[in-house]
Tab-separated table of C-alpha atoms in Angstrom:
chain	number	residue	atom	x	y	z
C	1	MET	CA	11.388	-88.302	22.204
C	2	ASP	CA	9.233	-89.732	19.367
C	3	LEU	CA	6.336	-88.547	17.099
C	4	LEU	CA	2.910	-89.875	17.823
C	5	ASP	CA	0.732	-89.182	14.751
C	6	LEU	CA	-3.075	-89.698	15.855
C	7	THR	CA	-4.313	-88.215	12.789
C	8	HIS	CA	-6.512	-91.815	11.940
C	9	SER	CA	-6.737	-92.765	15.589
C	10	THR	CA	-9.776	-92.904	17.905
C	11	ASP	CA	-7.369	-93.097	21.255
C	12	LEU	CA	-7.282	-89.047	21.599
C	13	ARG	CA	-5.901	-89.799	25.390
C	14	PRO	CA	-2.479	-88.145	24.634
C	15	PHE	CA	-4.161	-85.201	22.901
C	16	PHE	CA	-6.093	-84.399	25.651
C	17	ASP	CA	-3.558	-85.706	28.678
C	18	LEU	CA	-0.854	-82.910	27.592
C	19	ALA	CA	-3.408	-79.782	27.989
C	20	ARG	CA	-4.349	-81.260	31.390
C	21	SER	CA	-0.537	-81.709	32.637
C	22	VAL	CA	0.243	-78.185	31.269
C	23	TYR	CA	-2.809	-76.294	33.551
C	24	ARG	CA	-2.882	-79.081	36.228
C	25	ARG	CA	-1.956	-75.755	38.760
C	26	ASP	CA	-2.910	-73.133	36.834
C	27	CYS	CA	-6.019	-71.709	38.401
C	28	GLY	CA	-6.569	-69.286	35.899
C	29	TYR	CA	-7.197	-71.826	32.937
C	30	ILE	CA	-10.694	-72.240	31.650
C	31	ALA	CA	-11.182	-75.922	29.963
C	32	PRO	CA	-12.575	-75.911	26.745
C	33	MET	CA	-15.609	-78.597	26.525
C	34	ALA	CA	-14.096	-81.628	25.191
C	35	SER	CA	-16.825	-82.346	23.116
C	36	SER	CA	-16.692	-79.090	21.538
C	37	VAL	CA	-13.140	-79.783	21.161
C	38	ARG	CA	-13.550	-83.504	19.614
C	39	ARG	CA	-15.882	-81.267	17.455
C	40	ALA	CA	-13.482	-78.968	15.885
C	41	LEU	CA	-11.126	-82.130	15.261
C	42	LEU	CA	-13.703	-83.188	13.104
C	43	ARG	CA	-14.559	-80.450	10.607
C	44	PRO	CA	-15.449	-82.285	7.771
C	45	GLU	CA	-13.559	-79.418	5.302
C	46	PHE	CA	-10.409	-80.942	6.589
C	47	VAL	CA	-10.797	-84.322	6.132
C	48	GLY	CA	-7.661	-85.601	4.356
C	49	ARG	CA	-6.021	-82.285	5.191
C	50	GLN	CA	-5.163	-82.306	8.302
C	51	CYS	CA	-2.169	-84.070	10.843
C	52	VAL	CA	-2.889	-84.642	14.402
C	53	VAL	CA	0.766	-84.825	16.067
C	54	VAL	CA	2.114	-85.426	19.966
C	55	VAL	CA	5.501	-85.439	20.954
C	56	ARG	CA	6.536	-87.557	23.502
C	57	ASP	CA	8.836	-88.872	26.300
C	58	GLY	CA	8.280	-92.430	26.770
C	59	ARG	CA	4.295	-91.892	27.801
C	60	ARG	CA	4.951	-88.552	28.831
C	61	PRO	CA	3.242	-86.248	26.062
C	62	LEU	CA	5.278	-82.999	26.018
C	63	ALA	CA	3.830	-81.254	23.291
C	64	ARG	CA	1.233	-81.265	20.484
C	65	ALA	CA	-0.367	-79.545	17.313
C	66	VAL	CA	-3.015	-79.989	14.626
C	67	THR	CA	-1.681	-78.672	11.082
C	68	ARG	CA	-4.341	-77.884	8.367
C	69	LEU	CA	-4.337	-76.992	4.892
C	70	GLU	CA	-6.760	-75.094	2.825
C	71	ASP	CA	-7.292	-74.747	-0.835
C	72	GLY	CA	-4.970	-71.862	-2.061
C	73	GLY	CA	-1.888	-73.197	-0.047
C	74	LEU	CA	-2.852	-71.715	3.140
C	75	GLY	CA	-1.749	-73.886	5.736
C	76	TYR	CA	-2.541	-73.231	9.982
C	77	VAL	CA	-1.110	-74.546	12.786
C	78	GLY	CA	-3.618	-75.052	15.697
C	79	PHE	CA	-4.379	-76.899	19.218
C	80	PHE	CA	-1.029	-76.258	20.135
C	81	GLU	CA	-0.324	-76.959	23.666
C	82	ALA	CA	3.383	-78.034	25.262
C	83	HIS	CA	5.783	-78.126	28.025
C	84	ASP	CA	8.206	-75.569	28.270
C	85	ASP	CA	10.577	-77.634	26.380
C	86	LEU	CA	12.659	-76.327	23.165
C	87	ALA	CA	14.110	-80.148	21.803
C	88	ALA	CA	10.123	-81.235	21.882
C	89	THR	CA	8.210	-77.999	20.395
C	90	ARG	CA	11.049	-77.740	17.934
C	91	LEU	CA	10.228	-81.460	16.864
C	92	LEU	CA	6.657	-80.521	16.505
C	93	PHE	CA	7.149	-77.673	14.685
C	94	ASP	CA	9.567	-79.117	12.095
C	95	ARG	CA	7.076	-82.138	12.005
C	96	ALA	CA	4.212	-79.695	11.079
C	97	ILE	CA	5.965	-77.069	8.712
C	98	ALA	CA	7.386	-79.697	6.297
C	99	TRP	CA	4.093	-81.486	6.369
C	100	LEU	CA	2.428	-78.669	5.351
C	101	ARG	CA	5.249	-77.370	2.663
C	102	GLU	CA	5.394	-80.840	1.450
C	103	ARG	CA	1.474	-81.037	0.344
C	104	GLY	CA	2.269	-77.184	-1.263
C	105	ALA	CA	1.517	-74.399	1.705
C	106	THR	CA	2.642	-71.302	0.209
C	107	ARG	CA	1.774	-69.568	4.041
C	108	ILE	CA	1.989	-70.779	7.391
C	109	ILE	CA	-0.281	-69.199	10.203
C	110	GLY	CA	-0.799	-69.927	14.065
C	111	PRO	CA	-2.134	-70.560	16.269
C	112	SER	CA	-5.077	-71.133	14.756
C	113	GLN	CA	-7.580	-73.821	14.299
C	114	GLY	CA	-8.650	-72.828	10.331
C	115	ASP	CA	-10.705	-69.377	10.336
C	116	THR	CA	-11.607	-66.682	12.645
C	117	TRP	CA	-15.219	-68.694	13.929
C	118	HIS	CA	-12.428	-71.027	15.983
C	119	ALA	CA	-9.604	-70.542	18.382
C	120	TYR	CA	-7.149	-68.402	17.002
C	121	ARG	CA	-4.357	-66.193	18.465
C	122	LEU	CA	-1.823	-66.336	21.506
C	123	SER	CA	-2.019	-64.312	24.486
C	124	VAL	CA	1.189	-62.404	25.122
C	125	GLY	CA	0.048	-60.795	28.732
C	126	PRO	CA	0.105	-59.050	30.818
C	127	TYR	CA	-0.664	-61.696	33.303
C	128	ASP	CA	-1.841	-59.960	35.955
C	129	CYS	CA	-5.604	-60.887	35.895
C	130	ARG	CA	-7.551	-63.993	35.328
C	131	PRO	CA	-9.016	-64.276	31.726
C	132	PHE	CA	-12.276	-63.450	30.672
C	133	LEU	CA	-14.441	-66.005	29.344
C	134	SER	CA	-13.861	-67.323	25.751
C	135	GLU	CA	-10.619	-65.528	25.988
C	136	PRO	CA	-7.530	-67.041	24.475
C	137	TYR	CA	-5.161	-68.085	27.374
C	138	ASN	CA	-1.980	-69.744	27.423
C	139	PRO	CA	1.544	-69.897	29.448
C	140	PRO	CA	3.769	-66.935	29.314
C	141	TYR	CA	6.348	-68.890	27.362
C	142	TYR	CA	4.253	-69.841	24.633
C	143	GLU	CA	5.401	-67.049	22.654
C	144	ARG	CA	8.920	-67.699	23.246
C	145	LEU	CA	8.480	-71.021	21.675
C	146	TRP	CA	6.726	-69.917	18.505
C	147	LEU	CA	9.088	-67.407	17.823
C	148	ASP	CA	12.084	-69.950	18.105
C	149	ALA	CA	10.529	-72.222	15.482
C	150	GLY	CA	10.662	-69.012	13.073
C	151	PHE	CA	7.548	-67.130	13.249
C	152	ALA	CA	7.150	-63.718	13.125
C	153	THR	CA	3.677	-61.076	14.194
C	154	LEU	CA	1.377	-61.129	11.848
C	155	ALA	CA	-1.635	-59.661	13.354
C	156	GLU	CA	-1.931	-57.978	16.677
C	157	TYR	CA	-5.145	-57.312	19.057
C	158	ALA	CA	-5.892	-56.125	22.362
C	159	SER	CA	-8.887	-56.102	25.014
C	160	HIS	CA	-9.453	-53.390	27.038
C	161	ARG	CA	-11.329	-53.307	30.332
C	162	MET	CA	-13.554	-50.816	31.120
C	163	ASP	CA	-13.650	-49.580	34.936
C	164	GLU	CA	-16.074	-46.411	34.441
C	165	PRO	CA	-18.427	-47.927	31.624
C	166	ARG	CA	-21.195	-44.702	32.133
C	167	ARG	CA	-18.494	-42.117	30.804
C	168	LEU	CA	-18.518	-43.966	27.551
C	169	TRP	CA	-22.361	-44.305	27.973
C	170	GLU	CA	-22.333	-40.378	28.311
C	171	ARG	CA	-20.144	-40.064	25.228
C	172	LEU	CA	-22.089	-42.599	22.893
C	173	ALA	CA	-25.541	-42.192	24.024
C	174	PRO	CA	-26.196	-38.968	21.355
C	175	ARG	CA	-25.237	-41.581	18.358
C	176	LEU	CA	-27.889	-43.741	19.961
C	177	GLU	CA	-30.462	-41.364	19.690
C	178	ALA	CA	-29.383	-40.010	16.519
C	179	ALA	CA	-29.684	-43.433	14.917
C	180	ARG	CA	-33.319	-43.918	16.709
C	181	SER	CA	-34.417	-40.403	15.115
C	182	ALA	CA	-33.643	-41.598	11.603
C	183	GLY	CA	-35.724	-44.476	12.013
C	184	TYR	CA	-33.454	-47.237	12.968
C	185	GLY	CA	-34.897	-49.827	15.774
C	186	PHE	CA	-32.696	-51.694	18.674
C	187	GLU	CA	-34.089	-55.089	19.576
C	188	THR	CA	-32.608	-57.557	22.278
C	189	LEU	CA	-32.303	-61.272	21.722
C	190	ARG	CA	-35.218	-63.319	22.239
C	191	LEU	CA	-34.154	-66.814	23.904
C	192	ASP	CA	-37.988	-68.272	23.001
C	193	ARG	CA	-37.006	-68.373	19.737
C	194	PHE	CA	-33.072	-68.852	19.900
C	195	ASP	CA	-32.666	-70.606	16.389
C	196	ARG	CA	-34.446	-68.215	14.750
C	197	GLU	CA	-32.033	-65.736	16.363
C	198	LEU	CA	-29.068	-67.671	15.721
C	199	GLU	CA	-30.094	-67.729	11.896
C	200	ARG	CA	-30.341	-63.783	12.158
C	201	LEU	CA	-26.847	-63.687	13.355
C	202	TYR	CA	-25.643	-65.892	11.116
C	203	ALA	CA	-26.668	-64.012	8.177
C	204	LEU	CA	-25.619	-60.782	9.268
C	205	SER	CA	-22.321	-62.432	10.300
C	206	CYS	CA	-21.486	-63.389	6.565
C	207	ARG	CA	-22.405	-60.619	5.017
C	208	ALA	CA	-20.674	-58.153	7.608
C	209	PHE	CA	-17.340	-59.857	8.056
C	210	GLN	CA	-17.024	-61.495	4.016
C	211	GLY	CA	-13.656	-60.150	3.178
C	212	ASN	CA	-12.014	-59.798	6.898
C	213	PHE	CA	-8.620	-61.486	7.428
C	214	LEU	CA	-8.798	-65.116	7.258
C	215	TYR	CA	-12.446	-65.283	7.278
C	216	ARG	CA	-13.939	-68.358	5.550
C	217	LEU	CA	-17.877	-69.096	4.810
C	218	ILE	CA	-18.927	-72.067	7.145
C	219	SER	CA	-22.245	-73.511	6.839
C	220	PHE	CA	-25.248	-72.508	9.273
C	221	GLU	CA	-25.412	-75.925	11.124
C	222	HIS	CA	-21.490	-75.712	12.035
C	223	PHE	CA	-22.309	-72.207	13.248
C	224	ARG	CA	-25.101	-73.391	15.437
C	225	SER	CA	-23.052	-76.008	16.567
C	226	LEU	CA	-20.642	-73.080	17.841
C	227	TYR	CA	-23.019	-71.794	19.900
C	228	ALA	CA	-24.226	-74.870	21.565
C	229	GLY	CA	-25.793	-74.241	25.343
C	230	ILE	CA	-24.465	-70.558	24.794
C	231	GLU	CA	-27.976	-69.398	26.160
C	232	ARG	CA	-27.637	-71.098	29.422
C	233	LEU	CA	-24.733	-67.850	29.733
C	234	LEU	CA	-26.772	-65.177	28.079
C	235	ASP	CA	-28.513	-62.359	29.388
C	236	PRO	CA	-31.010	-61.546	26.243
C	237	GLU	CA	-30.590	-57.837	26.960
C	238	LEU	CA	-27.045	-58.104	26.287
C	239	VAL	CA	-27.153	-59.156	22.648
C	240	VAL	CA	-28.673	-56.592	20.673
C	241	PHE	CA	-29.719	-56.085	16.691
C	242	ALA	CA	-29.928	-53.300	14.917
C	243	VAL	CA	-33.143	-52.788	12.580
C	244	ALA	CA	-33.248	-50.515	9.527
C	245	PRO	CA	-35.853	-48.055	8.596
C	246	ASP	CA	-36.992	-50.739	5.986
C	247	GLY	CA	-37.221	-53.336	8.520
C	248	SER	CA	-34.582	-55.210	7.600
C	249	ASP	CA	-31.468	-56.216	9.775
C	250	ALA	CA	-28.700	-53.504	9.683
C	251	GLY	CA	-26.255	-55.106	12.580
C	252	PHE	CA	-25.777	-56.649	15.876
C	253	PHE	CA	-23.757	-56.548	18.922
C	254	PHE	CA	-23.112	-59.504	20.672
C	255	SER	CA	-22.198	-59.452	24.424
C	256	TYR	CA	-22.508	-61.879	27.672
C	257	PRO	CA	-21.703	-61.613	31.286
C	258	ASP	CA	-18.024	-62.639	32.062
C	259	HIS	CA	-19.286	-66.190	33.631
C	260	ALA	CA	-15.398	-67.322	33.524
C	261	ARG	CA	-15.827	-68.627	36.940
C	262	SER	CA	-19.099	-70.939	36.053
C	263	VAL	CA	-17.720	-72.458	33.088
C	264	ALA	CA	-13.978	-72.592	34.838
C	265	ALA	CA	-16.361	-75.256	37.236
C	266	LEU	CA	-17.577	-77.472	34.563
C	267	ARG	CA	-13.149	-78.322	34.107
C	268	GLY	CA	-14.103	-79.140	30.460
C	269	GLY	CA	-16.733	-81.859	31.483
C	270	ASP	CA	-20.833	-82.014	30.554
C	271	GLY	CA	-21.347	-84.936	33.223
C	272	LEU	CA	-23.927	-84.503	36.118
C	273	THR	CA	-20.955	-83.664	38.965
C	274	ASP	CA	-19.546	-80.867	36.216
C	275	ARG	CA	-23.460	-79.442	35.824
C	276	ILE	CA	-23.928	-79.287	39.743
C	277	ARG	CA	-19.955	-77.308	39.968
C	278	PHE	CA	-21.871	-75.163	37.439
C	279	LEU	CA	-24.647	-74.423	39.007
C	280	ALA	CA	-23.152	-73.865	42.127
C	281	ALA	CA	-20.785	-71.135	40.533
C	282	ARG	CA	-23.394	-69.223	39.113
C	283	ARG	CA	-24.557	-68.329	42.405
C	284	HIS	CA	-21.892	-66.213	42.465
C	285	SER	CA	-22.811	-62.604	41.016
C	286	VAL	CA	-21.342	-61.431	38.163
C	287	ASP	CA	-20.605	-57.803	37.414
C	288	THR	CA	-18.897	-57.657	34.288
C	289	VAL	CA	-20.085	-57.710	30.724
C	290	ASN	CA	-17.782	-58.949	27.663
C	291	MET	CA	-18.253	-57.113	24.078
C	292	LYS	CA	-17.494	-59.687	22.211
C	293	SER	CA	-18.746	-59.436	18.307
C	294	LEU	CA	-20.247	-56.148	16.402
C	295	ALA	CA	-21.131	-56.289	12.750
C	296	VAL	CA	-22.758	-53.991	10.963
C	297	LEU	CA	-23.849	-54.023	7.221
C	298	PRO	CA	-21.824	-52.072	4.750
C	299	GLU	CA	-24.635	-49.964	3.734
C	300	HIS	CA	-25.133	-48.709	7.190
C	301	ARG	CA	-21.787	-48.235	8.535
C	302	ARG	CA	-21.940	-44.203	7.427
C	303	ALA	CA	-25.207	-44.114	9.976
C	304	HIS	CA	-22.949	-45.000	12.954
C	305	VAL	CA	-24.767	-47.975	13.550
C	306	GLY	CA	-21.626	-49.314	15.385
C	307	SER	CA	-21.314	-46.689	17.641
C	308	ALA	CA	-25.199	-46.780	18.318
C	309	LEU	CA	-25.169	-50.443	19.033
C	310	THR	CA	-22.310	-50.167	21.770
C	311	ALA	CA	-24.571	-47.401	23.212
C	312	ALA	CA	-27.740	-49.630	23.644
C	313	ILE	CA	-25.518	-52.401	24.955
C	314	TYR	CA	-24.409	-49.862	27.337
C	315	GLU	CA	-27.743	-48.602	28.060
C	316	ALA	CA	-28.695	-52.293	29.167
C	317	ALA	CA	-25.597	-52.912	30.916
C	318	LEU	CA	-26.045	-50.056	33.308
C	319	ALA	CA	-29.925	-50.286	33.519
C	320	LYS	CA	-28.894	-53.996	35.036
C	321	GLY	CA	-26.154	-52.936	37.337
C	322	TYR	CA	-23.088	-54.345	35.509
C	323	ARG	CA	-20.125	-52.063	36.760
C	324	LYS	CA	-17.446	-53.172	34.603
C	325	THR	CA	-16.977	-54.116	30.811
C	326	HIS	CA	-14.332	-56.056	28.954
C	327	HIS	CA	-14.038	-54.749	24.793
C	328	CYS	CA	-12.700	-58.197	23.816
C	329	LEU	CA	-10.322	-59.286	21.122
C	330	ILE	CA	-10.220	-56.555	18.682
C	331	GLN	CA	-7.826	-56.383	16.149
C	332	GLN	CA	-5.202	-53.515	15.686
C	333	ASP	CA	-6.171	-50.908	13.640
C	334	ASN	CA	-9.934	-51.960	13.765
C	335	PRO	CA	-12.489	-49.369	13.387
C	336	SER	CA	-14.190	-50.577	16.036
C	337	ALA	CA	-11.588	-49.811	18.637
C	338	ARG	CA	-12.265	-46.244	18.377
C	339	PHE	CA	-15.717	-46.904	20.323
C	340	GLU	CA	-13.753	-47.501	23.433
C	341	ALA	CA	-12.640	-44.116	22.634
C	342	GLY	CA	-9.177	-44.456	24.751
C	343	MET	CA	-11.175	-44.473	27.917
C	344	GLY	CA	-10.035	-48.192	28.836
C	345	ARG	CA	-6.966	-49.925	30.408
C	346	LEU	CA	-5.160	-52.247	28.736
C	347	LEU	CA	-6.328	-55.885	30.163
C	348	ARG	CA	-4.020	-58.099	27.337
C	349	ARG	CA	-2.681	-58.098	23.930
C	350	TYR	CA	-2.848	-61.055	21.449
C	351	ARG	CA	-0.614	-62.126	18.757
C	352	LEU	CA	-0.852	-64.359	15.459
C	353	TYR	CA	2.176	-65.813	13.625
C	354	GLU	CA	2.912	-66.425	10.258
C	355	HIS	CA	6.477	-68.894	9.541
C	356	VAL	CA	8.905	-66.395	8.071
C	357	GLU	CA	11.025	-68.847	5.818
C	358	THR	CA	7.765	-70.613	4.022
C	359	ARG	CA	6.762	-67.161	2.767
C	360	ARG	CA	10.279	-65.869	1.363
C	361	ALA	CA	9.776	-69.146	0.004
C	362	SER	CA	6.812	-68.700	-1.647
């Protein structure tokens, strides 16, 4: 086996070939757009601060990762994919950890592409149903590979499925009415001025998420690129802004129909054939809403705006005939977990890891 350094290479075929070989027979896998992966690899803030490595056996790629270092000594290991081969992943992780520590890393976290705006976390099951759109997804053996490399759990997350959304709506509806009585308004997203709506989402996110675990500020241009083309998947009535009595934005809840089947049909491409498959898959009805991102500015949290926004989404979803919801990727002990009120069933758990020896050494 050998290490292939692709940090400065324009030929990334081994990097992409590995993911294709890992998931070749996995019908649950939703391939990310190749163009979005390339953009994520070329983030300007990590120029000169990252290493792209593939482990090969001859010409066959076995494992890959991208290491990144940010100011302050925080290192990341992301873009991880691998076959179930301990020797290959040990070689990969040894290189990743050594590279980061040689450059001053005092903490090493993964899997993460560098912050919470981008892909992070490992799925640790259960694996009894297909993933929803934008959910972390990986083979079950991945956790064993990370633990073998000396990583331990740093943070835990979960998604829950609500099979009887009306029950939760009935519980939260009084909060929505109370917020309206207090002068709060609730507006749905307008696709006819999508860039302006993205500016609202960006401004609210930067303020509401500031100080959150692993948060870092990104530019609006970068933020907009993360949402490129997403308007094709949105139901604008499922993205709701809370507007304070003085007319300023107080928060938002970003949710969307679970078009996992349609996006999977793209197979990571954006050519004509890919789009035809996408449009054909879109003909199938979608009955589930993914409740993804809730943001409330600090000064409005005591007014229960978060639970009012949740109720507003449920009000819209029920009116439009959606039958189920996913409360997605909520960190353990996060206050937003309370809005599910114990009515959902566990869909999946996820973990983020930290390299134990590096933290001890610091």
